[in-house]
PDB file of C-alpha atoms in Angstrom:
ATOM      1  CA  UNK U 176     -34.649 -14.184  34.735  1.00  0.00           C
ATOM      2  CA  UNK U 177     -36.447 -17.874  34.295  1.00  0.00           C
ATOM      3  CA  UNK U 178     -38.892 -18.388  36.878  1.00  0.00           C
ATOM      4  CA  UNK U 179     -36.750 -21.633  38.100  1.00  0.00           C
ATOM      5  CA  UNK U 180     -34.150 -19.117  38.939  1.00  0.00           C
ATOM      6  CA  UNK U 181     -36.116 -16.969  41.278  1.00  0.00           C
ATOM      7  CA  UNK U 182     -37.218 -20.062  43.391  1.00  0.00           C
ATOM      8  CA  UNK U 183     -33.950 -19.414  45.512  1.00  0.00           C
ATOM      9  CA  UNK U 184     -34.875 -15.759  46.362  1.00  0.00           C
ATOM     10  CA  UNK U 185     -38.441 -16.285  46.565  1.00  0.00           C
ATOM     11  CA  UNK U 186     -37.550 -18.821  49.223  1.00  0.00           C
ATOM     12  CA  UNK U 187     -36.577 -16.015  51.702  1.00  0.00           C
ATOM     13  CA  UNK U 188     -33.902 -15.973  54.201  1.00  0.00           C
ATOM     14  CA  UNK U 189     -33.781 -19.714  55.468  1.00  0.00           C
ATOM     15  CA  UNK U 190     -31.732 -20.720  52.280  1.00  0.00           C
ATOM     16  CA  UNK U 191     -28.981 -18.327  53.898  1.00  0.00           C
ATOM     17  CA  UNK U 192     -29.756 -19.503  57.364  1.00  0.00           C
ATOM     18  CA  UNK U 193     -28.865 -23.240  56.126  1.00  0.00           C
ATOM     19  CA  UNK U 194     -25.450 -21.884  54.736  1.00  0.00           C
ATOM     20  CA  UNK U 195     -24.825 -20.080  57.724  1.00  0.00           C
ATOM     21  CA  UNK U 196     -25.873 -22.982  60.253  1.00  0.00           C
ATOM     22  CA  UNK U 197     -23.366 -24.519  62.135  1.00  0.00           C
ATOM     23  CA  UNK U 198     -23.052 -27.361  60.585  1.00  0.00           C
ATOM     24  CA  UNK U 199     -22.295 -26.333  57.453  1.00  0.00           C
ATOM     25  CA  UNK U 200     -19.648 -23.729  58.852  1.00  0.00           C
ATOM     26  CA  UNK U 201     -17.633 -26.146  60.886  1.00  0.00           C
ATOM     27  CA  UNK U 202     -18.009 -28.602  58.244  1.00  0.00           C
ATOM     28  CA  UNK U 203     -15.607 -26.108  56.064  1.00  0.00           C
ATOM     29  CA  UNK U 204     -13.562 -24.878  58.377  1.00  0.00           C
ATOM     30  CA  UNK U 205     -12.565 -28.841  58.920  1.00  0.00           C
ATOM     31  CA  UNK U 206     -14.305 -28.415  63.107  1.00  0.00           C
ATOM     32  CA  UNK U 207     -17.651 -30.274  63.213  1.00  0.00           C
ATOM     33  CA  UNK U 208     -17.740 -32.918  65.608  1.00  0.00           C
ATOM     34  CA  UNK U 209     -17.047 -36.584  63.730  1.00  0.00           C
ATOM     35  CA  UNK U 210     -19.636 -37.874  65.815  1.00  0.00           C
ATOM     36  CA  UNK U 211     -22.327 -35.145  64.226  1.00  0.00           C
ATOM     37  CA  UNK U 212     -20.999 -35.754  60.679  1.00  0.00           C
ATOM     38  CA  UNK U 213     -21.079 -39.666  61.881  1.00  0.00           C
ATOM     39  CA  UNK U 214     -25.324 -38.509  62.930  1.00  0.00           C
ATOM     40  CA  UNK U 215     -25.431 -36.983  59.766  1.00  0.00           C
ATOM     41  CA  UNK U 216     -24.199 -39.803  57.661  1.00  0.00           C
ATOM     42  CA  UNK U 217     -26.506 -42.466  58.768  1.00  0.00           C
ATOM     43  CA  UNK U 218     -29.616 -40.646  58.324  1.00  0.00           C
ATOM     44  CA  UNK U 219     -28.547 -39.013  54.596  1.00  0.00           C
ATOM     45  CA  UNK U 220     -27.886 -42.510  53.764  1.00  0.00           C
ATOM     46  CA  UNK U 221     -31.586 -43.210  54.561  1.00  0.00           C
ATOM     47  CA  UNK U 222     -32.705 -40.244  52.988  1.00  0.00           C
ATOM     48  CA  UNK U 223     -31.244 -40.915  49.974  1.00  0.00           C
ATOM     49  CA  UNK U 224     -32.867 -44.252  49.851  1.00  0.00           C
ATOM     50  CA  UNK U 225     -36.262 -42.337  49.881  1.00  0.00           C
ATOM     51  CA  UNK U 226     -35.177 -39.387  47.813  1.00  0.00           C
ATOM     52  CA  UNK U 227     -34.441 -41.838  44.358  1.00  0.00           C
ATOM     53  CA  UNK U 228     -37.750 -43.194  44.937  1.00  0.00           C
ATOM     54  CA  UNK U 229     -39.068 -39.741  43.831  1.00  0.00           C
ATOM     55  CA  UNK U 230     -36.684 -39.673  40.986  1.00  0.00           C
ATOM     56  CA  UNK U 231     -38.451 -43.001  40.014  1.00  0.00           C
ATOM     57  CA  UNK U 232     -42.037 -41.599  40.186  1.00  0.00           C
ATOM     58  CA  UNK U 233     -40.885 -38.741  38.300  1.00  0.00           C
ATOM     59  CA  UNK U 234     -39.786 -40.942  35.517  1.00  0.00           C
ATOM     60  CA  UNK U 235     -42.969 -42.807  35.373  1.00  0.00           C
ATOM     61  CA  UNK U 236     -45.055 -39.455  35.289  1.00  0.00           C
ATOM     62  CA  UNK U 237     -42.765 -37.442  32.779  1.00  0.00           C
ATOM     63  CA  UNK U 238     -44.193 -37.694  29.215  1.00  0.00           C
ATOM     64  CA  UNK U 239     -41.301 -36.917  27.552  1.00  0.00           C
ATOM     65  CA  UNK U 240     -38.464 -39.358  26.772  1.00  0.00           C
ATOM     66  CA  UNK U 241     -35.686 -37.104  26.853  1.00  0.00           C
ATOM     67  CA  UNK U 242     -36.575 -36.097  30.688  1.00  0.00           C
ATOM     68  CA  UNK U 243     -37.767 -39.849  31.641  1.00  0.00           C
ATOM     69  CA  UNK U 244     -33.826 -40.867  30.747  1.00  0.00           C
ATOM     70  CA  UNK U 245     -32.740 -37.740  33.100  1.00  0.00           C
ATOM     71  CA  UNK U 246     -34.828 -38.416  35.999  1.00  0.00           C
ATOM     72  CA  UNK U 247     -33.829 -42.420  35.917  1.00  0.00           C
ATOM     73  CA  UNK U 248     -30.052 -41.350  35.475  1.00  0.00           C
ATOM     74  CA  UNK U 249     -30.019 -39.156  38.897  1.00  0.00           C
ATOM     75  CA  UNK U 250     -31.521 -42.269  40.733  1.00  0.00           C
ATOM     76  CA  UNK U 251     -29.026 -44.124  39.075  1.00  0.00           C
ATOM     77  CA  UNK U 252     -26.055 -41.602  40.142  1.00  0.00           C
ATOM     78  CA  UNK U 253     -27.950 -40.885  43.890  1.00  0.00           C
ATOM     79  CA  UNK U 254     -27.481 -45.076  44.369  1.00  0.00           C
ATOM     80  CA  UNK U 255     -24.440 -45.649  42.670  1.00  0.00           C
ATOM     81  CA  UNK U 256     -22.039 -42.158  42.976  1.00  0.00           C
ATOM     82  CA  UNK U 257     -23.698 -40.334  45.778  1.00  0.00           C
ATOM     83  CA  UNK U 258     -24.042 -43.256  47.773  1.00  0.00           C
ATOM     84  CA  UNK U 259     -20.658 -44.290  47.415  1.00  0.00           C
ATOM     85  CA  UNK U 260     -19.589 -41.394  49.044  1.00  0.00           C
ATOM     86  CA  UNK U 261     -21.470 -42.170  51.648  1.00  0.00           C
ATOM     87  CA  UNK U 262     -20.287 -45.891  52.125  1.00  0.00           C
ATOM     88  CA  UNK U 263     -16.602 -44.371  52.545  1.00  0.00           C
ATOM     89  CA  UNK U 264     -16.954 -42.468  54.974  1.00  0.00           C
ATOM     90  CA  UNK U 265     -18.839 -44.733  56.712  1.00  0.00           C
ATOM     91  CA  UNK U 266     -15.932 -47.331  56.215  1.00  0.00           C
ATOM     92  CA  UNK U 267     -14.205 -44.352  58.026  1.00  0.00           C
ATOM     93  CA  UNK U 268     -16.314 -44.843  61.158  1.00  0.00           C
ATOM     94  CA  UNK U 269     -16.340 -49.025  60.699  1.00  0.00           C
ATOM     95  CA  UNK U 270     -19.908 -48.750  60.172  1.00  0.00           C
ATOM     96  CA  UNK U 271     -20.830 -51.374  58.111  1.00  0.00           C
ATOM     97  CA  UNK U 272     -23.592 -51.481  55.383  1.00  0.00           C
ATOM     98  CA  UNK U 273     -25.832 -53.552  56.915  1.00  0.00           C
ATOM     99  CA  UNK U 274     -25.990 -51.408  60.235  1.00  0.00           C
ATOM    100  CA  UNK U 275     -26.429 -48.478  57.400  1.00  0.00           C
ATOM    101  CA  UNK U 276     -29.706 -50.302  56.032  1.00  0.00           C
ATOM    102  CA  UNK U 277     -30.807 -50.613  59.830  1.00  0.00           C
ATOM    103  CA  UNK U 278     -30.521 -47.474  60.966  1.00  0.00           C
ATOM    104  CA  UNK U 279     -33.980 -45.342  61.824  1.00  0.00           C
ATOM    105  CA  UNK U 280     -34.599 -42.176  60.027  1.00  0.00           C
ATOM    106  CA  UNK U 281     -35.167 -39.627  62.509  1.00  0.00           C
ATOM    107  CA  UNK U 282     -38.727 -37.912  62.757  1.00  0.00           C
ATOM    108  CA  UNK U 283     -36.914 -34.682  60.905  1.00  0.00           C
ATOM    109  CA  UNK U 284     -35.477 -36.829  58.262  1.00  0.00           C
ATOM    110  CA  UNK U 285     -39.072 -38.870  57.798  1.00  0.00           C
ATOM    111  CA  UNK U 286     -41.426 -35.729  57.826  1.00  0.00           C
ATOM    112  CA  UNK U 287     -38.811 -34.472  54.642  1.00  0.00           C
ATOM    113  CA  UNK U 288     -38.853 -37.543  52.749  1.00  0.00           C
ATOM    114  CA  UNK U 289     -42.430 -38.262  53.610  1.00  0.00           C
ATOM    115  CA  UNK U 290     -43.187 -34.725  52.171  1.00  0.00           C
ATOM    116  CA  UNK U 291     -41.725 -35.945  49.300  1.00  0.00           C
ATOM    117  CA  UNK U 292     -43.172 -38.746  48.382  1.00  0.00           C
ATOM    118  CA  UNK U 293     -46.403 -37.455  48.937  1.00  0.00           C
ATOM    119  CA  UNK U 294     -45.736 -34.786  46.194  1.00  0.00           C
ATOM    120  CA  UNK U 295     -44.197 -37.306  43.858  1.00  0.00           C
ATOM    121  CA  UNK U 296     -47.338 -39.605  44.595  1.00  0.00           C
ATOM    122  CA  UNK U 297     -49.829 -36.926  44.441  1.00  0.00           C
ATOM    123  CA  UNK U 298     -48.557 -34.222  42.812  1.00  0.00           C
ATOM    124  CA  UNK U 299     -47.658 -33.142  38.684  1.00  0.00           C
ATOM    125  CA  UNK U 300     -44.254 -33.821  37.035  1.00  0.00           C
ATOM    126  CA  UNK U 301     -43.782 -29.736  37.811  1.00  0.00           C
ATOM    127  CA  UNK U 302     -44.271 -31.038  41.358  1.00  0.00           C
ATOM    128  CA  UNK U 303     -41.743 -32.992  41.662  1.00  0.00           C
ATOM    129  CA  UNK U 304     -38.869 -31.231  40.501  1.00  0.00           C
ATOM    130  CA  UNK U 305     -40.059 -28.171  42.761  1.00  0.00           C
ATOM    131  CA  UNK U 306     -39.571 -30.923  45.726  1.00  0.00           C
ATOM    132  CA  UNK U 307     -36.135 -32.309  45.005  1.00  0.00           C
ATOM    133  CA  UNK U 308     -35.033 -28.952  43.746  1.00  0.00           C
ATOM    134  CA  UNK U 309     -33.384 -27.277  46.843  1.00  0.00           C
ATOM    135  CA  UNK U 310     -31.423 -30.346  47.914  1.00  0.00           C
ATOM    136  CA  UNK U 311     -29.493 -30.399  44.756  1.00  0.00           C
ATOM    137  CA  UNK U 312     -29.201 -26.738  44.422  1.00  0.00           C
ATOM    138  CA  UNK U 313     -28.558 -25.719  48.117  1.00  0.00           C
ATOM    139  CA  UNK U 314     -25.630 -28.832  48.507  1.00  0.00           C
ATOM    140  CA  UNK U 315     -24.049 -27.162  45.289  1.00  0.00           C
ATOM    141  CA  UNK U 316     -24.055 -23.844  46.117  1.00  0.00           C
ATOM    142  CA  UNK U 317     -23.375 -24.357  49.961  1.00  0.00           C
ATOM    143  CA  UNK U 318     -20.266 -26.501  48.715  1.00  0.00           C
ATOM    144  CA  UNK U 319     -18.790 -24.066  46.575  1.00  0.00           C
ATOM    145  CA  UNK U 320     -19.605 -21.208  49.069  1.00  0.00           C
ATOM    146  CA  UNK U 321     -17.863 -23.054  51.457  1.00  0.00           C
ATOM    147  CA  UNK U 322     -14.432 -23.612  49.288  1.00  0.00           C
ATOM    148  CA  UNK U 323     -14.765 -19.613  48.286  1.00  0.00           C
ATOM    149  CA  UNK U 324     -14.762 -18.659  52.443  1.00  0.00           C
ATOM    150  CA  UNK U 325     -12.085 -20.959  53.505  1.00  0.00           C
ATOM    151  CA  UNK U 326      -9.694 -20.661  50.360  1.00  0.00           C
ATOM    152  CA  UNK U 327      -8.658 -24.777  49.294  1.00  0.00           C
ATOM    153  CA  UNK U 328      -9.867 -26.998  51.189  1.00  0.00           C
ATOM    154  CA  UNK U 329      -6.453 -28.776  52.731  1.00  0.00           C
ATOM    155  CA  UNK U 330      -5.965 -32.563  52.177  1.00  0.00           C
ATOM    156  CA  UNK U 331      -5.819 -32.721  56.150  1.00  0.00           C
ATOM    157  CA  UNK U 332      -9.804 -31.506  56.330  1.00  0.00           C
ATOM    158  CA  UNK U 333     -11.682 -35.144  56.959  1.00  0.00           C
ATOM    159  CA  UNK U 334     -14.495 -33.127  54.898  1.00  0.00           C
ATOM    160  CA  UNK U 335     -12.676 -32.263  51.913  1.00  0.00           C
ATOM    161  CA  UNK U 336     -14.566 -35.523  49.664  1.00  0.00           C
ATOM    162  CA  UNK U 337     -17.804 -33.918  50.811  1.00  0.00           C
ATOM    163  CA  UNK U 338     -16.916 -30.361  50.022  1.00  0.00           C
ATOM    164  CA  UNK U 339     -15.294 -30.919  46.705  1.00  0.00           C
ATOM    165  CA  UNK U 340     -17.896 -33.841  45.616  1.00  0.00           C
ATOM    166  CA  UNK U 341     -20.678 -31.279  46.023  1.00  0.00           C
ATOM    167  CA  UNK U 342     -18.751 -28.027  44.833  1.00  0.00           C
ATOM    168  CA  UNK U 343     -18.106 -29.876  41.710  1.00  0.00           C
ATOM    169  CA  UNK U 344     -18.790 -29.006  37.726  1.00  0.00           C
ATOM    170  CA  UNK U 345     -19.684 -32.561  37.607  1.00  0.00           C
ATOM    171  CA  UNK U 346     -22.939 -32.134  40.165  1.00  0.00           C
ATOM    172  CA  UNK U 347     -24.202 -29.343  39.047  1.00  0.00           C
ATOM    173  CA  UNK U 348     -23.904 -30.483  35.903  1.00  0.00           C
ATOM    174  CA  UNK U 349     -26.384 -33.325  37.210  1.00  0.00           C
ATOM    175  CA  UNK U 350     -29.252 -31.427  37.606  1.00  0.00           C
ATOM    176  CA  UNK U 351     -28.875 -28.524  35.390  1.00  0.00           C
ATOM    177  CA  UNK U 352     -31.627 -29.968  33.317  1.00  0.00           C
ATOM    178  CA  UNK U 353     -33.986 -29.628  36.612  1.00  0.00           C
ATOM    179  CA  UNK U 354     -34.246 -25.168  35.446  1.00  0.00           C
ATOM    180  CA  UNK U 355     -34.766 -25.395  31.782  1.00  0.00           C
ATOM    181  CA  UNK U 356     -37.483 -28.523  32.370  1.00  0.00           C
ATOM    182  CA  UNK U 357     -39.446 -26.776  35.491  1.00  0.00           C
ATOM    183  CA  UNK U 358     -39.273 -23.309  32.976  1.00  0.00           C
ATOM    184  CA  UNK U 359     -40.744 -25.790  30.143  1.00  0.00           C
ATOM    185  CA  UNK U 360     -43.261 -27.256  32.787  1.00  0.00           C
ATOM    186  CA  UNK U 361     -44.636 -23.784  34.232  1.00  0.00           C
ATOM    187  CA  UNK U 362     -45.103 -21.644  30.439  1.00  0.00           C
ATOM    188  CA  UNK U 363     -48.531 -22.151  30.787  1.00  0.00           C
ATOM    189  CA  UNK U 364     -49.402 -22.237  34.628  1.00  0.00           C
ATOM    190  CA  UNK U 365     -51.609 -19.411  36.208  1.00  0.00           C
ATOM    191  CA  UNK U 366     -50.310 -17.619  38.960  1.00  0.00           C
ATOM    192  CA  UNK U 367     -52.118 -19.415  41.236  1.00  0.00           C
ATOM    193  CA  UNK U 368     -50.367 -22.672  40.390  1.00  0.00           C
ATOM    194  CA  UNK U 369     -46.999 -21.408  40.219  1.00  0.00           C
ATOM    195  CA  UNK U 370     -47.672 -19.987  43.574  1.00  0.00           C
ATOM    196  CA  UNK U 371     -47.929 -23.949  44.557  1.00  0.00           C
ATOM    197  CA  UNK U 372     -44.810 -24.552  42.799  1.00  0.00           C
ATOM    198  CA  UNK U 373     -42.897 -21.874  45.003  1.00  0.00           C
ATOM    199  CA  UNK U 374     -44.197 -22.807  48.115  1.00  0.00           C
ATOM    200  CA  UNK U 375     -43.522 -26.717  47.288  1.00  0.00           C
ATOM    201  CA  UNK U 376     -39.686 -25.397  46.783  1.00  0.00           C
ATOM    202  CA  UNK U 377     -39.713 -22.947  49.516  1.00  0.00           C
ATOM    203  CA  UNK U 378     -40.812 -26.306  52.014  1.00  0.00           C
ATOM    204  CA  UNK U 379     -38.442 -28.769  51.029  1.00  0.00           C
ATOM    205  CA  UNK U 380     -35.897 -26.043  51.888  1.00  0.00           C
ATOM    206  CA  UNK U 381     -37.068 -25.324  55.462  1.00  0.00           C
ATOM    207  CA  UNK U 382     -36.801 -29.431  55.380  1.00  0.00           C
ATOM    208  CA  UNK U 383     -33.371 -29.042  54.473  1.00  0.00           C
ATOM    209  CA  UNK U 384     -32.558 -26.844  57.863  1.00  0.00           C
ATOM    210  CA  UNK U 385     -34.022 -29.005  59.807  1.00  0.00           C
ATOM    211  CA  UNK U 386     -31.996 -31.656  58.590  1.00  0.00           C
ATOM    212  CA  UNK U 387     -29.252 -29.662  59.339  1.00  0.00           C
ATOM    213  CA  UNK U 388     -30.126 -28.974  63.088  1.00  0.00           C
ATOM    214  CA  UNK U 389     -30.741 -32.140  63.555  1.00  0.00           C
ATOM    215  CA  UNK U 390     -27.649 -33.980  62.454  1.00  0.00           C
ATOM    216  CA  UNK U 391     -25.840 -30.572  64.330  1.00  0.00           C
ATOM    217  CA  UNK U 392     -28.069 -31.470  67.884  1.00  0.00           C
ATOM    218  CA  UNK U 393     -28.181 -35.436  66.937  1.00  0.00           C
ATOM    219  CA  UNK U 394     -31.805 -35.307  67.635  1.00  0.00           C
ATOM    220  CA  UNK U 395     -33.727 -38.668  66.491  1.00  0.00           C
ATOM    221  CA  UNK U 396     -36.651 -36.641  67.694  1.00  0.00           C
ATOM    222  CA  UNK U 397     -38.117 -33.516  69.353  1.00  0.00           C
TER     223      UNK U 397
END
């Protein structure tokens, strides 16, 4: 096995604690609380807005053109596609895009993104795709997870974009490139450094259950 594809083990047990959260679980079974996917919503949409800024910085860093056209297309499909997703449900809730722009990221959602961008600022090309790794990888296997336990996801399930958007060929398709260039990236590293690599992954994953939580709790704060 590639070393990219033990970064979900080596991450331990939260990766199965976010499937298994709440949020996630109603979210399938069609439950969770509009107002919490409403929470939820509003600060992803501000996420989002940070998380193609790291895409950018990747694409300035990476060396090779082939990978520089990848990391600029998934900021283009994060602003464009994954975005629009985002601006229908809203529509949904009557929330417009201007109160989007306006809202405040939460101190969970800035302590994630400003994580981040630190490693994008700071860190190697390797870096970066160790940091933006698990929220690709976790929405795509969560999403498909989620159609596997609850069968086809009926038309009546408010969720059913979200699921099948994420669950998709299509986006994983997206990002496959992120395991054969991190593989290509970490030939040469010691163990030391790909130590660093795994525990950059292994963090923006515990970032991803407190995201989670706090769009479950609608917590701006502790």
């Amino acid at each position: 096995m590639s070393f990219s594809n033990t970064l979900k083990e080596k991450a331990g047990k939260v990766w199965e604690d976010c499937y298994e959260h709440p949020f996630l679980q109603e979210l399938g079974k069609g439950t969770l609380e509009k107002e919490k996917f409403k929470f939820y919503l509003l600060q992803d949409y501000r996420y989002l807005i940070e998380y193609a800024k790291v895409f950018a910085a990747g694409s300035i860093k990476c060396d090779e053109e082939k990978y520089m056209t990848k990391f600029s297309g998934v900021q283009h499909n994060i602003l464009y596609d994954e975005m629009d997703i985002h601006r229908k449900y809203m529509a949904d809730f009557g929330i417009t895009e201007k109160e989007a722009e306006n809202t405040v990221q939460s101190l969970f959602s800035k302590a994630y993104t400003s994580n981040m961008l630190a490693t994008a600022y700071s860190g190697t090309t390797a870096d970066i795709i160790a940091v933006v790794f698990p929220c690709a990888w976790s929405y795509h296997d969560y999403a498909k997870r989620l159609k596997q336990s609850y069968g086809d996801i009926p038309e009546d399930n408010f969720y059913k974009k979200w699921i099948d958007t994420y669950a998709s060929e299509e986006f994983g398709e997206s990002f496959s490139w992120f395991y054969e260039y991190l593989d290509l990236l970490c030939e040469n590293k010691t163990e030391k450094e790909l130590k660093k690599i795994e525990d950059i992954f292994r963090t923006s994953i515990e970032f991803e259950f407190l995201f989670w939580d706090m769009a479950y709790r609608m917590k701006m704060s502790y």
